[in-house]
Structure formats: C-alpha cells, structure tokens
Short mmCIF file of C-alpha atoms in Angstrom, two decimals:
data_model
loop_
_atom_site.label_atom_id
_atom_site.label_comp_id
_atom_site.label_asym_id
_atom_site.label_seq_id
_atom_site.Cartn_x
_atom_site.Cartn_y
_atom_site.Cartn_z
CA MET A 1 -0.15 -0.05 -0.25
CA SER A 2 1.52 3.24 -0.72
CA ASP A 3 2.00 6.29 1.63
CA ALA A 4 -0.46 8.30 -0.23
CA SER A 5 -3.41 5.62 -0.18
CA TRP A 6 -2.79 4.96 3.65
CA SER A 7 -2.17 8.47 5.13
CA ALA A 8 -5.42 9.82 3.79
CA SER A 9 -7.53 7.16 5.45
CA LEU A 10 -5.85 7.19 8.59
CA ALA A 11 -6.94 10.49 10.15
CA ALA A 12 -9.27 11.77 12.99
CA GLU A 13 -11.00 14.98 13.30
CA VAL A 14 -12.32 16.90 16.29
CA GLU A 15 -14.00 20.14 17.06
CA VAL A 16 -12.56 22.78 19.60
CA ASP A 17 -13.73 26.33 20.52
CA VAL A 18 -11.66 29.02 21.00
CA LEU A 19 -12.26 30.16 24.47
CA PHE A 20 -12.08 33.42 26.10
CA HIS A 21 -8.70 32.89 27.78
CA ASP A 22 -7.21 31.64 24.46
CA SER A 23 -7.32 35.37 23.08
CA ASP A 24 -4.77 38.08 23.59
CA PRO A 25 -5.50 41.63 24.46
CA MET A 26 -6.26 42.15 20.66
CA GLY A 27 -9.08 39.52 20.75
CA VAL A 28 -6.77 37.06 18.62
CA THR A 29 -5.89 33.57 19.50
CA TRP A 30 -2.69 33.53 21.16
CA HIS A 31 -0.24 31.74 19.05
CA GLY A 32 0.84 29.31 21.62
CA ASN A 33 -2.65 27.88 22.27
CA TYR A 34 -2.77 26.37 18.66
CA PHE A 35 -0.87 23.65 20.20
CA ARG A 36 -3.59 22.92 22.66
CA TYR A 37 -5.89 22.53 19.83
CA LEU A 38 -3.75 19.71 18.03
CA GLU A 39 -3.55 17.85 21.35
CA PRO A 40 -7.13 16.33 21.12
CA ALA A 41 -6.94 15.39 17.43
CA ARG A 42 -3.69 13.58 18.01
CA ALA A 43 -5.25 11.73 20.85
CA ALA A 44 -8.55 11.02 18.65
CA LEU A 45 -6.03 9.40 15.91
CA LEU A 46 -4.05 7.66 18.55
CA GLY A 47 -7.28 6.25 19.84
CA LYS A 48 -8.28 5.11 16.42
CA VAL A 49 -5.30 3.10 16.32
CA ARG A 50 -5.61 1.80 19.77
CA PHE A 51 -2.63 3.09 20.98
CA GLY A 52 -3.41 6.14 23.18
CA TYR A 53 -1.52 7.49 25.83
CA ALA A 54 -2.38 4.70 28.52
CA GLU A 55 -1.39 2.05 25.94
CA MET A 56 1.96 3.81 25.21
CA LEU A 57 2.85 3.91 28.89
CA GLU A 58 1.78 0.23 29.39
CA SER A 59 4.10 -0.63 26.46
CA GLY A 60 7.30 0.63 28.11
CA TYR A 61 7.74 3.48 25.91
CA LEU A 62 7.50 7.35 26.11
CA TRP A 63 6.73 9.42 23.01
CA PRO A 64 7.96 12.96 23.36
CA VAL A 65 7.14 15.43 20.83
CA VAL A 66 10.78 16.18 19.37
CA GLU A 67 9.88 18.35 16.84
CA ALA A 68 6.66 20.71 15.92
CA HIS A 69 5.90 22.95 12.94
CA ILE A 70 2.91 25.32 12.67
CA LYS A 71 2.08 27.96 9.95
CA TYR A 72 -0.58 30.37 10.77
CA LEU A 73 -2.87 31.10 7.85
CA ARG A 74 -5.67 33.33 9.20
CA PRO A 75 -6.41 34.54 12.83
CA THR A 76 -8.99 33.24 14.86
CA ARG A 77 -10.74 34.46 17.69
CA PHE A 78 -12.88 33.98 20.80
CA GLY A 79 -16.12 32.19 20.11
CA GLN A 80 -14.92 30.43 16.94
CA ARG A 81 -15.53 26.72 16.39
CA LEU A 82 -12.51 25.06 14.51
CA VAL A 83 -12.43 21.66 13.05
CA VAL A 84 -8.83 20.13 13.64
CA THR A 85 -7.93 17.15 11.66
CA ALA A 86 -4.93 14.85 12.27
CA THR A 87 -3.65 12.72 9.63
CA LEU A 88 -0.99 9.97 10.34
CA GLN A 89 2.12 10.69 7.98
CA GLU A 90 4.71 8.23 9.36
CA TYR A 91 5.07 5.58 11.69
CA GLU A 92 7.74 3.10 11.04
CA GLU A 93 10.72 5.15 12.07
CA ARG A 94 8.83 7.98 14.10
CA LEU A 95 5.29 9.32 14.66
CA LYS A 96 4.74 12.10 12.34
CA ILE A 97 1.27 13.68 12.20
CA GLU A 98 0.17 16.49 10.19
CA TYR A 99 -2.67 18.50 11.10
CA VAL A 100 -5.07 21.16 9.33
CA ILE A 101 -7.29 23.40 11.38
CA ARG A 102 -10.34 24.99 9.71
CA ASP A 103 -13.11 27.26 10.75
CA SER A 104 -15.94 24.86 10.86
CA GLN A 105 -18.52 27.36 9.25
CA SER A 106 -16.67 28.40 6.28
CA GLY A 107 -14.29 25.45 5.85
CA GLU A 108 -11.53 27.86 5.44
CA ARG A 109 -8.10 26.49 6.39
CA VAL A 110 -6.72 28.68 9.05
CA THR A 111 -3.58 26.74 10.58
CA ILE A 112 -1.45 24.05 9.37
CA ALA A 113 1.00 21.96 11.61
CA SER A 114 2.99 18.84 11.96
CA THR A 115 4.53 16.86 14.88
CA THR A 116 7.02 14.27 15.33
CA GLN A 117 7.44 12.08 18.28
CA VAL A 118 9.94 9.60 19.00
CA ALA A 119 9.91 6.14 21.09
CA VAL A 120 12.02 6.45 24.35
CA ASP A 121 12.48 3.60 26.50
CA LYS A 122 10.54 4.19 29.78
CA GLU A 123 13.17 2.60 32.04
CA ASN A 124 16.40 3.80 30.70
CA GLY A 125 15.68 6.93 28.63
CA GLU A 126 17.17 5.48 25.58
CA MET A 127 15.62 6.89 22.11
CA TYR A 128 14.80 4.46 19.51
CA PHE A 129 15.45 5.15 15.82
CA ALA A 130 12.70 3.07 14.70
CA SER A 131 9.19 2.48 16.07
CA PRO A 132 8.88 -0.35 18.22
CA ARG A 133 6.91 -3.36 16.83
CA ILE A 134 4.02 -2.56 19.12
CA LEU A 135 3.11 0.66 17.19
CA VAL A 136 3.93 -0.75 13.73
CA ASP A 137 1.60 -3.73 14.29
CA LYS A 138 -1.39 -1.60 15.75
CA VAL A 139 -1.07 0.62 12.70
CA ARG A 140 -1.09 -1.90 10.20
CA ALA A 141 -3.78 -3.72 12.09
CA CYS A 142 -6.08 -0.61 11.82
CA LEU A 143 -5.15 0.05 7.90
CA SER A 144 -6.02 -3.45 7.32
CA SER A 145 -9.29 -3.33 9.08
CA GLN A 146 -10.20 -0.15 7.23
CA VAL A 147 -9.47 -2.11 3.76
CA ASP A 148 -11.61 -4.84 4.65
#
C-alpha cells in the first residue's frame, strides 16, 4: 500500500472552540494555544489506532514530541469553532502527524501544523530510531481493518 493511499485514510477529526482565555488583548487567539488545539486531534487519531497514551505507557515507551512546526494562515478569535484534522504521515521510524485546522462554518484553512514523536524506553531513557513493533503492528492492523 503506498503512503498516499494509507495516509489519507488514517485520520481523525475533532471540533474545538476558541475560548475567552485563549485570546490575547487584541482579541486574536494567542499563537501558543494552537498546540492545545492539536492535542485532542492527536489523541483521537492514536485512539483510532488503539495506541492512546495509556497504551503507550503500558508498552514501556514514552513518546515525547521532538519536533513541531506550525504555520498560521488566518487569525482565529474568541467564540470561533474550529475543526482540527490529524493525519498519520509516518509511523515506522517515528510518529509524524500532520494537522489542518479549519473554520467550522466556512471550511477555510486557518492553520497547518505537524508534530514528530519518537519512542523512548521508559526505564532507561534510550531513544529509538525505529518505532517499536507494538506501534507498527497496531497501525497496520488499523489500516487492514479499514481495507476489509
């Protein structure tokens, strides 16, 4: 299965609201809060794969974010409802997720982002340069269940 065919099908979407405390004095969402909007989408995607945060800990690996990129296309404001889509882009060597944040009414893209996580042994802190078998197997099982 090519990367293009599986990546588009392995995604999760959530809605978030821009809350009052998310806005700066100019009424625009403070830039750092966008990472908080990514988190529920990432959690939904990992839940779809059956490898949420509890399963990560039980597996003996921690998955810190080692890289994050974000591009702000349009400002958002208090009271605005956003749709955040998280799409799995890589999983065999690292866990790379790409995000698109859209205005829920217009569908207009307001932000694009990506995060990269790597496996770290919970006991000794050693970082791995390939994803542990448990993640690879869970992603492949999820992908094959979508094809069936």
